[in-house]
C-alpha cells in the first residue's frame, strides 16, 4: 500500500522515492512488524488467558514441562496478524509472489487455528483429525505450488539450483516442480511444528532463516546481483524480501513473550504457517536445497521422530530417550535454556553456511 | 529448603496464571533474550541508515 502511495507521490516529492527501494522497505517491514506485535501482544495474551486458552501439556513428556500447563497458546495468531498487516502495508501488492506466499501462510495458519481451537477450547484432545489436517495442508500446498508453476514464464523458474555449482540446474517441468514444491511446503510446515516444543526453540531459527531467505530473494530479483553471483534472475522475487522482513520482525517480537519462561506459545496456528511461509519463499527463489541446509535443526528434529517411531515399531527399541530430539537432550541432563540456545547457535552456523552458497559457486 | 525447591513449590501454587507461572520459573531468565532482541532492533535501525541518507 505505502509502496503504491510512494510511487504516486514521487514525481512531486522526490523524498518518497526512497520508499520504493526493496532493501529499505524490508527493514521498515521488520521494524513495523516488531512494533505491531509489541503493541498487540500483551493485550492478546491477556485475552487468551481470560478465555482460558491454555496449553495442555502431554503427561508422557519430560516432567519438567508439567509446570507449563495453562500457559496461553495460539499466540501464533499474533505473528500472522503482524505479518499480514505489515506485508499489506509495505509490499508491492501487484506482485503475485507476495500474494501466493501470504495466502499460503494464512491458509496453513487457518488449519493450525482449527486444530488448536478444538484442542484447547473444545477440550478435544485429538483436535483436527490427522487425515483432515494433512488433507487441508496438502490441498493448500498443491494449489499454491501449481499456481506458481503454471504462472512461471521461464524454464529457470522451475529448475532446482544445486548449491556450490553454478552450471548445474535440474529441470523439473511443471509436474516435477509441483511434486517437489508440495514436499517442501508441507514438509517444512510440519518440521517447524515438531520443533516447536521448547520455549523459543522454533521461532528464533525461523527468524534467522527468514532473514537469510530475504537476502536470497533480493539477489534473485536483482538483475545486477543475480548476474554477478551466477543466479538465474527471477523477476519480482525481490519483493519477498519485504515479506521475509515482516516474518523476522514479527518473530523477534513474539520471542519477547515466548523466551523461557514463556508467557505464550505459538501453537499450531503459528508453527504450521511459518513453516509454510519459509517453504514457499524457498520455492520461489529456487533455494530448496539451501533451505534444507539452513533448516538443519528442523530436519534433524523431524528425522528423530521418524527414526524413533520406525525403530520402535520394527524392533521394539528406542533410539532416543524421547523424541523429538530436544526432549532427548533434556533427559540427558541439559537444561531447557541450554537446549534452546545451543540449537539457535547450530542454526546460526547453518544459516551462515547457507549464505556462503551465494558466493561459493 | 534449596532455592530450586522454592521455585518448584511456587510453580505448583501459581500455575493458574501464566505470568505468575513464568515468575515461578524465574522471570529473570528471559532478560538476556530480551536484551538480544533490543540489540537486533537497534542493529536493524542502524542498517536502515545505509539507505536513509
mmCIF file of C-alpha atoms in Angstrom:
data_model
loop_
_atom_site.group_PDB
_atom_site.id
_atom_site.type_symbol
_atom_site.label_atom_id
_atom_site.label_comp_id
_atom_site.label_asym_id
_atom_site.label_seq_id
_atom_site.Cartn_x
_atom_site.Cartn_y
_atom_site.Cartn_z
ATOM 1 C CA UNK A 1 0.000 0.000 0.000
ATOM 2 C CA UNK A 2 2.677 2.515 1.029
ATOM 3 C CA UNK A 3 4.700 1.456 -1.997
ATOM 4 C CA UNK A 4 1.883 2.461 -4.350
ATOM 5 C CA UNK A 5 1.393 5.745 -2.451
ATOM 6 C CA UNK A 6 5.144 6.451 -2.618
ATOM 7 C CA UNK A 7 5.185 5.807 -6.372
ATOM 8 C CA UNK A 8 2.260 8.186 -6.800
ATOM 9 C CA UNK A 9 3.884 10.942 -4.723
ATOM 10 C CA UNK A 10 7.476 10.584 -6.020
ATOM 11 C CA UNK A 11 7.087 12.816 -9.118
ATOM 12 C CA UNK A 12 6.080 15.719 -6.843
ATOM 13 C CA UNK A 13 8.134 14.977 -3.715
ATOM 14 C CA UNK A 14 11.392 13.192 -4.545
ATOM 15 C CA UNK A 15 11.970 12.125 -0.943
ATOM 16 C CA UNK A 16 9.257 9.466 -1.307
ATOM 17 C CA UNK A 17 11.382 7.693 -3.901
ATOM 18 C CA UNK A 18 13.353 6.137 -1.049
ATOM 19 C CA UNK A 19 10.272 4.108 -0.110
ATOM 20 C CA UNK A 20 10.328 2.309 -3.448
ATOM 21 C CA UNK A 21 13.596 0.536 -2.611
ATOM 22 C CA UNK A 22 13.183 -3.083 -1.532
ATOM 23 C CA UNK A 23 16.034 -3.009 0.994
ATOM 24 C CA UNK A 24 14.596 -0.103 2.945
ATOM 25 C CA UNK A 25 11.061 -1.488 2.821
ATOM 26 C CA UNK A 26 12.379 -4.837 4.065
ATOM 27 C CA UNK A 27 13.989 -3.216 7.108
ATOM 28 C CA UNK A 28 10.979 -1.000 7.745
ATOM 29 C CA UNK A 29 8.703 -4.058 7.417
ATOM 30 C CA UNK A 30 10.733 -5.807 10.129
ATOM 31 C CA UNK A 31 10.503 -2.779 12.422
ATOM 32 C CA UNK A 32 6.787 -2.325 11.705
ATOM 33 C CA UNK A 33 6.005 -5.985 12.430
ATOM 34 C CA UNK A 34 8.017 -5.662 15.651
ATOM 35 C CA UNK A 35 6.043 -2.600 16.684
ATOM 36 C CA UNK A 36 2.655 -4.150 15.879
ATOM 37 C CA UNK A 37 3.478 -7.298 17.838
ATOM 38 C CA UNK A 38 4.772 -5.332 20.833
ATOM 39 C CA UNK A 39 1.612 -3.209 20.889
ATOM 40 C CA UNK A 40 -0.899 -6.020 20.343
ATOM 41 C CA UNK A 41 0.978 -8.781 22.207
ATOM 42 C CA UNK A 42 0.209 -8.002 25.861
ATOM 43 C CA UNK A 43 -3.485 -7.450 25.151
ATOM 44 C CA UNK A 44 -3.649 -10.673 23.165
ATOM 45 C CA UNK A 45 -2.000 -12.660 25.961
ATOM 46 C CA UNK A 46 -4.495 -11.197 28.441
ATOM 47 C CA UNK A 47 -7.396 -12.190 26.164
ATOM 48 C CA UNK A 48 -6.056 -15.726 25.680
ATOM 49 C CA UNK A 49 -5.680 -16.060 29.450
ATOM 50 C CA UNK A 50 -9.154 -14.677 30.091
ATOM 51 C CA UNK A 51 -10.673 -17.181 27.667
ATOM 52 C CA UNK A 52 -8.595 -19.917 29.356
ATOM 53 C CA UNK A 53 -6.956 -20.847 26.065
ATOM 54 C CA UNK A 54 -4.153 -22.657 27.836
ATOM 55 C CA UNK A 55 -1.802 -25.360 26.636
ATOM 56 C CA UNK A 56 -2.437 -28.882 27.833
ATOM 57 C CA UNK A 57 0.945 -30.482 28.431
ATOM 58 C CA UNK A 58 1.360 -34.136 27.471
ATOM 59 C CA UNK A 59 1.909 -36.299 30.533
ATOM 60 C CA UNK A 60 4.318 -38.617 28.663
ATOM 61 C CA UNK A 61 6.765 -35.779 28.067
ATOM 62 C CA UNK A 62 9.547 -34.608 30.397
ATOM 63 C CA UNK A 63 8.295 -33.992 33.931
ATOM 64 C CA UNK A 64 9.853 -30.518 33.937
ATOM 65 C CA UNK A 65 7.310 -29.465 31.299
ATOM 66 C CA UNK A 66 4.279 -30.024 33.536
ATOM 67 C CA UNK A 67 4.740 -26.564 35.048
ATOM 68 C CA UNK A 68 3.985 -25.104 31.581
ATOM 69 C CA UNK A 69 0.411 -26.339 31.800
ATOM 70 C CA UNK A 70 -2.058 -23.483 31.404
ATOM 71 C CA UNK A 71 0.322 -21.198 29.506
ATOM 72 C CA UNK A 72 -1.737 -19.480 26.782
ATOM 73 C CA UNK A 73 -1.321 -20.965 23.328
ATOM 74 C CA UNK A 74 -2.354 -19.886 19.798
ATOM 75 C CA UNK A 75 -0.010 -16.910 20.112
ATOM 76 C CA UNK A 76 0.993 -17.610 16.512
ATOM 77 C CA UNK A 77 -2.078 -15.648 15.534
ATOM 78 C CA UNK A 78 -0.233 -12.562 16.776
ATOM 79 C CA UNK A 79 2.613 -13.325 14.375
ATOM 80 C CA UNK A 80 0.239 -13.873 11.456
ATOM 81 C CA UNK A 81 -1.720 -10.669 12.088
ATOM 82 C CA UNK A 82 1.515 -8.746 12.312
ATOM 83 C CA UNK A 83 2.973 -10.314 9.153
ATOM 84 C CA UNK A 84 -0.234 -9.826 7.162
ATOM 85 C CA UNK A 85 -0.713 -6.169 8.138
ATOM 86 C CA UNK A 86 2.959 -5.356 7.586
ATOM 87 C CA UNK A 87 3.108 -7.111 4.220
ATOM 88 C CA UNK A 88 -0.039 -5.365 3.002
ATOM 89 C CA UNK A 89 1.471 -2.078 4.184
ATOM 90 C CA UNK A 90 4.983 -2.284 2.753
ATOM 91 C CA UNK A 91 4.984 -4.816 -0.125
ATOM 92 C CA UNK A 92 4.148 -4.184 -3.752
ATOM 93 C CA UNK A 93 0.608 -5.557 -3.881
ATOM 94 C CA UNK A 94 0.805 -6.076 -7.646
ATOM 95 C CA UNK A 95 3.413 -8.790 -7.084
ATOM 96 C CA UNK A 96 1.980 -12.315 -7.417
ATOM 97 C CA UNK A 97 4.702 -13.920 -5.317
ATOM 98 C CA UNK A 98 3.750 -11.795 -2.330
ATOM 99 C CA UNK A 99 0.113 -12.851 -2.573
ATOM 100 C CA UNK A 100 0.975 -16.517 -3.126
ATOM 101 C CA UNK A 101 3.267 -16.654 -0.096
ATOM 102 C CA UNK A 102 0.989 -14.576 2.139
ATOM 103 C CA UNK A 103 -2.183 -16.504 1.309
ATOM 104 C CA UNK A 104 -0.440 -19.876 1.677
ATOM 105 C CA UNK A 105 0.867 -18.773 5.074
ATOM 106 C CA UNK A 106 -2.571 -17.661 6.201
ATOM 107 C CA UNK A 107 -4.130 -20.843 4.813
ATOM 108 C CA UNK A 108 -1.810 -23.056 6.835
ATOM 109 C CA UNK A 109 -2.435 -20.771 9.805
ATOM 110 C CA UNK A 110 -6.157 -21.390 9.454
ATOM 111 C CA UNK A 111 -5.593 -25.163 9.538
ATOM 112 C CA UNK A 112 -3.492 -24.757 12.674
ATOM 113 C CA UNK A 113 -6.102 -22.457 14.208
ATOM 114 C CA UNK A 114 -8.869 -25.046 13.798
ATOM 115 C CA UNK A 115 -6.645 -27.751 15.303
ATOM 116 C CA UNK A 116 -5.659 -25.576 18.277
ATOM 117 C CA UNK A 117 -9.215 -24.331 18.814
ATOM 118 C CA UNK A 118 -10.610 -27.850 19.012
ATOM 119 C CA UNK A 119 -7.877 -28.986 21.381
ATOM 120 C CA UNK A 120 -7.923 -26.018 23.713
ATOM 121 C CA UNK A 121 -11.391 -24.500 23.598
ATOM 122 C CA UNK A 122 -13.485 -27.584 22.845
ATOM 123 C CA UNK A 123 -11.153 -29.697 25.037
ATOM 124 C CA UNK A 124 -10.969 -32.304 22.265
ATOM 125 C CA UNK A 125 -7.502 -33.847 22.749
ATOM 126 C CA UNK A 126 -7.404 -35.094 19.166
ATOM 127 C CA UNK A 127 -8.036 -31.652 17.688
ATOM 128 C CA UNK A 128 -8.441 -31.771 13.929
ATOM 129 C CA UNK A 129 -8.190 -35.426 12.822
ATOM 130 C CA UNK A 130 -4.787 -36.193 11.343
ATOM 131 C CA UNK A 131 -6.217 -37.045 7.933
ATOM 132 C CA UNK A 132 -8.207 -33.832 7.768
ATOM 133 C CA UNK A 133 -5.241 -31.764 8.937
ATOM 134 C CA UNK A 134 -2.896 -33.355 6.428
ATOM 135 C CA UNK A 135 -5.554 -33.206 3.730
ATOM 136 C CA UNK A 136 -6.084 -29.466 4.103
ATOM 137 C CA UNK A 137 -2.338 -28.823 4.229
ATOM 138 C CA UNK A 138 -1.902 -30.857 1.051
ATOM 139 C CA UNK A 139 -4.739 -29.079 -0.747
ATOM 140 C CA UNK A 140 -3.455 -25.595 0.066
ATOM 141 C CA UNK A 141 0.135 -26.522 -0.806
ATOM 142 C CA UNK A 142 -0.829 -28.163 -4.114
ATOM 143 C CA UNK A 143 -2.955 -25.200 -5.204
ATOM 144 C CA UNK A 144 -0.229 -22.697 -4.277
ATOM 145 C CA UNK A 145 2.593 -24.633 -5.910
ATOM 146 C CA UNK A 146 0.528 -25.361 -9.019
ATOM 147 C CA UNK A 147 -0.230 -21.649 -9.403
ATOM 148 C CA UNK A 148 3.464 -20.935 -9.013
ATOM 149 C CA UNK A 149 4.366 -23.481 -11.693
ATOM 150 C CA UNK A 150 1.531 -22.520 -14.039
ATOM 151 C CA UNK A 151 2.460 -18.823 -13.991
ATOM 152 C CA UNK A 152 6.181 -19.464 -14.455
ATOM 153 C CA UNK A 153 7.367 -17.749 -17.620
ATOM 154 C CA UNK A 154 10.930 -19.067 -17.854
ATOM 155 C CA UNK A 155 12.450 -22.568 -17.503
ATOM 156 C CA UNK A 156 14.771 -21.438 -14.668
ATOM 157 C CA UNK A 157 11.711 -20.741 -12.515
ATOM 158 C CA UNK A 158 11.071 -24.490 -12.285
ATOM 159 C CA UNK A 159 14.656 -25.746 -12.150
ATOM 160 C CA UNK A 160 16.369 -26.970 -8.993
ATOM 161 C CA UNK A 161 19.512 -24.953 -8.333
ATOM 162 C CA UNK A 162 22.288 -27.075 -6.860
ATOM 163 C CA UNK A 163 24.309 -25.110 -4.264
ATOM 164 C CA UNK A 164 28.025 -24.565 -4.950
ATOM 165 C CA UNK A 165 27.617 -25.407 -8.652
ATOM 166 C CA UNK A 166 26.984 -22.505 -10.980
ATOM 167 C CA UNK A 167 26.171 -24.520 -14.092
ATOM 168 C CA UNK A 168 24.160 -27.397 -12.630
ATOM 169 C CA UNK A 169 20.386 -26.878 -12.603
ATOM 170 C CA UNK A 170 17.959 -29.795 -12.690
ATOM 171 C CA UNK A 171 14.914 -29.115 -14.874
ATOM 172 C CA UNK A 172 11.725 -30.457 -13.326
ATOM 173 C CA UNK A 173 8.912 -29.434 -15.613
ATOM 174 C CA UNK A 174 5.525 -28.486 -14.202
ATOM 175 C CA UNK A 175 4.664 -31.884 -12.692
ATOM 176 C CA UNK A 176 8.064 -32.383 -11.097
ATOM 177 C CA UNK A 177 8.016 -28.859 -9.694
ATOM 178 C CA UNK A 178 4.580 -29.377 -8.169
ATOM 179 C CA UNK A 179 5.657 -32.662 -6.541
ATOM 180 C CA UNK A 180 8.860 -31.119 -5.162
ATOM 181 C CA UNK A 181 7.052 -27.977 -4.057
ATOM 182 C CA UNK A 182 4.409 -29.994 -2.245
ATOM 183 C CA UNK A 183 7.021 -31.840 -0.199
ATOM 184 C CA UNK A 184 8.958 -28.648 0.522
ATOM 185 C CA UNK A 185 5.937 -26.682 1.776
ATOM 186 C CA UNK A 186 4.170 -29.445 3.712
ATOM 187 C CA UNK A 187 7.458 -30.874 4.970
ATOM 188 C CA UNK A 188 8.789 -27.555 6.260
ATOM 189 C CA UNK A 189 5.446 -26.729 7.843
ATOM 190 C CA UNK A 190 5.317 -29.963 9.824
ATOM 191 C CA UNK A 191 9.036 -29.847 10.636
ATOM 192 C CA UNK A 192 8.636 -26.454 12.316
ATOM 193 C CA UNK A 193 5.587 -27.804 14.161
ATOM 194 C CA UNK A 194 7.586 -30.755 15.508
ATOM 195 C CA UNK A 195 10.419 -28.452 16.578
ATOM 196 C CA UNK A 196 8.054 -26.168 18.493
ATOM 197 C CA UNK A 197 8.383 -27.975 21.795
ATOM 198 C CA UNK A 198 10.576 -25.724 23.958
ATOM 199 C CA UNK A 199 10.276 -22.018 24.759
ATOM 200 C CA UNK A 200 11.685 -20.093 21.802
ATOM 201 C CA UNK A 201 13.089 -23.157 20.048
ATOM 202 C CA UNK A 202 11.174 -22.811 16.776
ATOM 203 C CA UNK A 203 10.788 -19.067 16.440
ATOM 204 C CA UNK A 204 14.436 -17.995 16.520
ATOM 205 C CA UNK A 205 15.579 -20.389 13.750
ATOM 206 C CA UNK A 206 12.542 -19.211 11.771
ATOM 207 C CA UNK A 207 13.678 -15.599 12.192
ATOM 208 C CA UNK A 208 17.231 -16.460 11.132
ATOM 209 C CA UNK A 209 16.144 -18.482 8.089
ATOM 210 C CA UNK A 210 13.604 -15.841 7.048
ATOM 211 C CA UNK A 211 16.329 -13.190 7.217
ATOM 212 C CA UNK A 212 18.632 -15.320 5.061
ATOM 213 C CA UNK A 213 15.860 -16.039 2.555
ATOM 214 C CA UNK A 214 15.262 -12.282 2.354
ATOM 215 C CA UNK A 215 18.834 -11.941 1.086
ATOM 216 C CA UNK A 216 18.337 -14.765 -1.424
ATOM 217 C CA UNK A 217 15.073 -13.182 -2.577
ATOM 218 C CA UNK A 218 16.730 -9.815 -3.081
ATOM 219 C CA UNK A 219 19.631 -11.341 -5.031
ATOM 220 C CA UNK A 220 17.324 -13.466 -7.218
ATOM 221 C CA UNK A 221 15.187 -10.479 -8.078
ATOM 222 C CA UNK A 222 18.017 -8.055 -8.833
ATOM 223 C CA UNK A 223 19.390 -8.173 -12.393
ATOM 224 C CA UNK A 224 22.845 -6.898 -11.406
ATOM 225 C CA UNK A 225 23.416 -9.084 -8.336
ATOM 226 C CA UNK A 226 21.937 -12.232 -9.878
ATOM 227 C CA UNK A 227 24.179 -11.905 -12.927
ATOM 228 C CA UNK A 228 27.248 -11.158 -10.780
ATOM 229 C CA UNK A 229 26.648 -14.148 -8.479
ATOM 230 C CA UNK A 230 25.530 -16.513 -11.227
ATOM 231 C CA UNK A 231 21.934 -16.963 -10.112
ATOM 232 C CA UNK A 232 19.007 -17.074 -12.527
ATOM 233 C CA UNK A 233 17.035 -13.855 -12.494
ATOM 234 C CA UNK A 234 13.547 -14.416 -11.104
ATOM 235 C CA UNK A 235 11.903 -11.112 -11.818
ATOM 236 C CA UNK A 236 9.678 -9.947 -8.985
ATOM 237 C CA UNK A 237 11.081 -12.316 -6.370
ATOM 238 C CA UNK A 238 12.924 -9.443 -4.685
ATOM 239 C CA UNK A 239 9.648 -8.262 -3.194
ATOM 240 C CA UNK A 240 9.659 -11.367 -0.988
ATOM 241 C CA UNK A 241 12.462 -9.691 0.971
ATOM 242 C CA UNK A 242 9.731 -7.445 2.402
ATOM 243 C CA UNK A 243 7.589 -10.473 3.316
ATOM 244 C CA UNK A 244 10.597 -12.152 4.964
ATOM 245 C CA UNK A 245 11.419 -8.945 6.811
ATOM 246 C CA UNK A 246 7.905 -8.933 8.223
ATOM 247 C CA UNK A 247 8.317 -12.538 9.399
ATOM 248 C CA UNK A 248 11.663 -11.737 11.019
ATOM 249 C CA UNK A 249 10.292 -8.680 12.827
ATOM 250 C CA UNK A 250 7.112 -10.385 13.998
ATOM 251 C CA UNK A 251 9.101 -13.426 15.098
ATOM 252 C CA UNK A 252 11.538 -11.341 17.139
ATOM 253 C CA UNK A 253 8.707 -9.577 18.916
ATOM 254 C CA UNK A 254 6.976 -12.889 19.589
ATOM 255 C CA UNK A 255 10.226 -14.195 21.076
ATOM 256 C CA UNK A 256 9.985 -11.365 23.617
ATOM 257 C CA UNK A 257 6.953 -13.150 25.080
ATOM 258 C CA UNK A 258 7.970 -16.705 24.118
ATOM 259 C CA UNK A 259 11.501 -16.806 25.565
ATOM 260 C CA UNK A 260 11.928 -19.007 28.626
ATOM 261 C CA UNK A 261 9.877 -18.892 30.749
ATOM 262 C CA UNK A 262 7.238 -18.379 28.047
ATOM 263 C CA UNK A 263 4.157 -16.265 28.648
ATOM 264 C CA UNK A 264 2.592 -17.566 25.446
ATOM 265 C CA UNK A 265 3.123 -20.407 22.962
ATOM 266 C CA UNK A 266 2.662 -20.106 19.229
ATOM 267 C CA UNK A 267 0.595 -23.251 18.799
ATOM 268 C CA UNK A 268 -0.063 -24.997 15.509
ATOM 269 C CA UNK A 269 -1.506 -21.766 14.105
ATOM 270 C CA UNK A 270 1.970 -20.227 14.209
ATOM 271 C CA UNK A 271 4.171 -23.249 13.584
ATOM 272 C CA UNK A 272 2.345 -24.599 10.530
ATOM 273 C CA UNK A 273 2.017 -21.130 8.994
ATOM 274 C CA UNK A 274 5.641 -20.095 9.487
ATOM 275 C CA UNK A 275 6.945 -23.386 8.113
ATOM 276 C CA UNK A 276 4.758 -23.000 5.029
ATOM 277 C CA UNK A 277 5.979 -19.424 4.593
ATOM 278 C CA UNK A 278 9.626 -20.499 4.627
ATOM 279 C CA UNK A 279 8.906 -23.340 2.203
ATOM 280 C CA UNK A 280 7.044 -21.102 -0.261
ATOM 281 C CA UNK A 281 9.729 -18.415 -0.260
ATOM 282 C CA UNK A 282 12.449 -21.029 -0.791
ATOM 283 C CA UNK A 283 10.434 -22.438 -3.707
ATOM 284 C CA UNK A 284 10.022 -19.045 -5.369
ATOM 285 C CA UNK A 285 13.721 -18.164 -5.115
ATOM 286 C CA UNK A 286 14.715 -21.740 -6.073
ATOM 287 C CA UNK A 287 16.705 -22.444 -2.919
ATOM 288 C CA UNK A 288 15.058 -25.615 -1.638
ATOM 289 C CA UNK A 289 18.366 -27.375 -1.006
ATOM 290 C CA UNK A 290 19.737 -24.334 0.818
ATOM 291 C CA UNK A 291 16.575 -24.317 2.954
ATOM 292 C CA UNK A 292 17.322 -27.944 3.783
ATOM 293 C CA UNK A 293 20.805 -26.877 4.921
ATOM 294 C CA UNK A 294 19.780 -23.776 6.865
ATOM 295 C CA UNK A 295 16.812 -25.586 8.412
ATOM 296 C CA UNK A 296 19.039 -28.407 9.612
ATOM 297 C CA UNK A 297 17.603 -28.225 13.118
ATOM 298 C CA UNK A 298 14.076 -28.678 11.742
ATOM 299 C CA UNK A 299 15.289 -31.547 9.546
ATOM 300 C CA UNK A 300 17.049 -33.335 12.398
ATOM 301 C CA UNK A 301 14.077 -32.910 14.730
ATOM 302 C CA UNK A 302 11.780 -34.435 12.112
ATOM 303 C CA UNK A 303 14.201 -37.272 11.376
ATOM 304 C CA UNK A 304 14.458 -38.028 15.097
ATOM 305 C CA UNK A 305 10.702 -38.560 15.250
ATOM 306 C CA UNK A 306 10.693 -40.724 12.108
ATOM 307 C CA UNK A 307 13.643 -42.805 13.338
ATOM 308 C CA UNK A 308 12.163 -43.219 16.821
ATOM 309 C CA UNK A 309 8.764 -44.338 15.556
ATOM 310 C CA UNK A 310 10.240 -46.629 12.893
ATOM 311 C CA UNK A 311 12.705 -48.193 15.331
ATOM 312 C CA UNK A 312 10.078 -48.781 17.994
ATOM 313 C CA UNK A 313 7.601 -50.298 15.539
ATOM 314 C CA UNK A 314 10.189 -52.517 13.850
ATOM 315 C CA UNK A 315 12.372 -53.589 16.761
ATOM 316 C CA UNK A 316 10.540 -52.536 19.914
ATOM 317 C CA UNK A 317 13.552 -50.464 20.940
ATOM 318 C CA UNK A 318 14.004 -46.704 21.130
ATOM 319 C CA UNK A 319 16.948 -44.936 19.561
ATOM 320 C CA UNK A 320 16.496 -41.721 21.517
ATOM 321 C CA UNK A 321 15.460 -41.288 25.160
ATOM 322 C CA UNK A 322 12.490 -39.300 23.845
ATOM 323 C CA UNK A 323 11.505 -37.775 20.515
ATOM 324 C CA UNK A 324 11.662 -35.104 19.180
ATOM 325 C CA UNK A 325 15.370 -34.588 19.655
ATOM 326 C CA UNK A 326 15.127 -31.639 22.061
ATOM 327 C CA UNK A 327 13.451 -33.884 24.661
ATOM 328 C CA UNK A 328 16.284 -36.411 24.255
ATOM 329 C CA UNK A 329 18.830 -33.777 25.307
ATOM 330 C CA UNK A 330 16.613 -32.605 28.158
ATOM 331 C CA UNK A 331 16.510 -36.155 29.508
ATOM 332 C CA UNK A 332 20.283 -36.350 29.106
ATOM 333 C CA UNK A 333 20.550 -33.548 31.638
ATOM 334 C CA UNK A 334 20.677 -30.398 29.520
ATOM 335 C CA UNK A 335 18.607 -27.543 30.906
ATOM 336 C CA UNK A 336 15.800 -26.299 28.663
ATOM 337 C CA UNK A 337 17.601 -22.995 28.107
ATOM 338 C CA UNK A 338 20.779 -24.798 27.131
ATOM 339 C CA UNK A 339 18.975 -26.921 24.529
ATOM 340 C CA UNK A 340 17.274 -23.879 23.039
ATOM 341 C CA UNK A 341 20.317 -21.608 22.857
ATOM 342 C CA UNK A 342 22.570 -24.389 21.569
ATOM 343 C CA UNK A 343 20.072 -25.184 18.807
ATOM 344 C CA UNK A 344 19.988 -21.445 17.970
ATOM 345 C CA UNK A 345 23.783 -21.454 17.661
ATOM 346 C CA UNK A 346 23.676 -24.502 15.384
ATOM 347 C CA UNK A 347 21.032 -22.802 13.234
ATOM 348 C CA UNK A 348 23.149 -19.630 13.048
ATOM 349 C CA UNK A 349 26.107 -21.692 11.809
ATOM 350 C CA UNK A 350 23.946 -23.468 9.233
ATOM 351 C CA UNK A 351 22.446 -20.175 8.040
ATOM 352 C CA UNK A 352 25.935 -18.706 7.605
ATOM 353 C CA UNK A 353 26.930 -21.832 5.680
ATOM 354 C CA UNK A 354 23.803 -21.478 3.548
ATOM 355 C CA UNK A 355 24.606 -17.830 2.850
ATOM 356 C CA UNK A 356 28.110 -18.840 1.787
ATOM 357 C CA UNK A 357 26.498 -20.618 -1.190
ATOM 358 C CA UNK A 358 25.784 -17.144 -2.564
ATOM 359 C CA UNK A 359 29.458 -16.757 -3.350
ATOM 360 C CA UNK A 360 30.955 -20.263 -3.219
ATOM 361 C CA UNK A 361 29.818 -21.321 -6.688
ATOM 362 C CA UNK B 1 14.825 -25.861 51.513
ATOM 363 C CA UNK B 2 17.027 -25.318 48.467
ATOM 364 C CA UNK B 3 16.424 -22.402 46.073
ATOM 365 C CA UNK B 4 15.120 -24.602 43.259
ATOM 366 C CA UNK B 5 12.705 -26.316 45.707
ATOM 367 C CA UNK B 6 11.190 -22.914 46.494
ATOM 368 C CA UNK B 7 10.716 -22.325 42.765
ATOM 369 C CA UNK B 8 9.038 -25.738 42.358
ATOM 370 C CA UNK B 9 6.620 -25.014 45.220
ATOM 371 C CA UNK B 10 5.804 -21.584 43.799
ATOM 372 C CA UNK B 11 5.253 -23.176 40.363
ATOM 373 C CA UNK B 12 2.671 -25.611 41.720
ATOM 374 C CA UNK B 13 0.863 -22.888 43.644
ATOM 375 C CA UNK B 14 0.835 -20.334 40.832
ATOM 376 C CA UNK B 15 0.073 -22.414 37.734
ATOM 377 C CA UNK B 16 -3.299 -20.699 37.337
ATOM 378 C CA UNK B 17 -1.753 -17.563 35.841
ATOM 379 C CA UNK B 18 0.832 -17.648 33.013
ATOM 380 C CA UNK B 19 2.555 -14.531 34.335
ATOM 381 C CA UNK B 20 2.740 -15.939 37.856
ATOM 382 C CA UNK B 21 3.769 -19.281 36.416
ATOM 383 C CA UNK B 22 6.517 -17.536 34.472
ATOM 384 C CA UNK B 23 7.592 -15.749 37.660
ATOM 385 C CA UNK B 24 7.731 -19.044 39.493
ATOM 386 C CA UNK B 25 10.019 -20.386 36.794
ATOM 387 C CA UNK B 26 12.383 -17.451 37.084
ATOM 388 C CA UNK B 27 11.238 -14.469 35.023
ATOM 389 C CA UNK B 28 14.710 -13.000 35.157
ATOM 390 C CA UNK B 29 15.878 -15.797 32.879
ATOM 391 C CA UNK B 30 14.408 -14.152 29.785
ATOM 392 C CA UNK B 31 16.287 -10.887 30.409
ATOM 393 C CA UNK B 32 19.296 -11.873 28.249
ATOM 394 C CA UNK B 33 16.992 -12.862 25.366
ATOM 395 C CA UNK B 34 15.077 -9.581 25.665
ATOM 396 C CA UNK B 35 18.313 -7.617 25.602
ATOM 397 C CA UNK B 36 19.366 -9.558 22.486
ATOM 398 C CA UNK B 37 16.040 -8.648 20.828
ATOM 399 C CA UNK B 38 16.564 -4.971 21.674
ATOM 400 C CA UNK B 39 20.077 -5.164 20.209
ATOM 401 C CA UNK B 40 18.757 -6.745 17.000
ATOM 402 C CA UNK B 41 16.173 -3.962 16.696
ATOM 403 C CA UNK B 42 18.887 -1.347 17.080
ATOM 404 C CA UNK B 43 21.068 -3.135 14.532
ATOM 405 C CA UNK B 44 18.154 -3.147 12.048
ATOM 406 C CA UNK B 45 17.646 0.546 12.680
ATOM 407 C CA UNK B 46 21.361 1.118 12.183
ATOM 408 C CA UNK B 47 21.258 -0.809 8.896
ATOM 409 C CA UNK B 48 18.399 1.379 7.686
ATOM 410 C CA UNK B 49 20.813 4.342 7.798
ATOM 411 C CA UNK B 50 22.581 2.726 4.811
ATOM 412 C CA UNK B 51 19.660 3.841 2.682
ATOM 413 C CA UNK B 52 18.020 6.652 4.670
ATOM 414 C CA UNK B 53 20.525 9.326 3.687
#
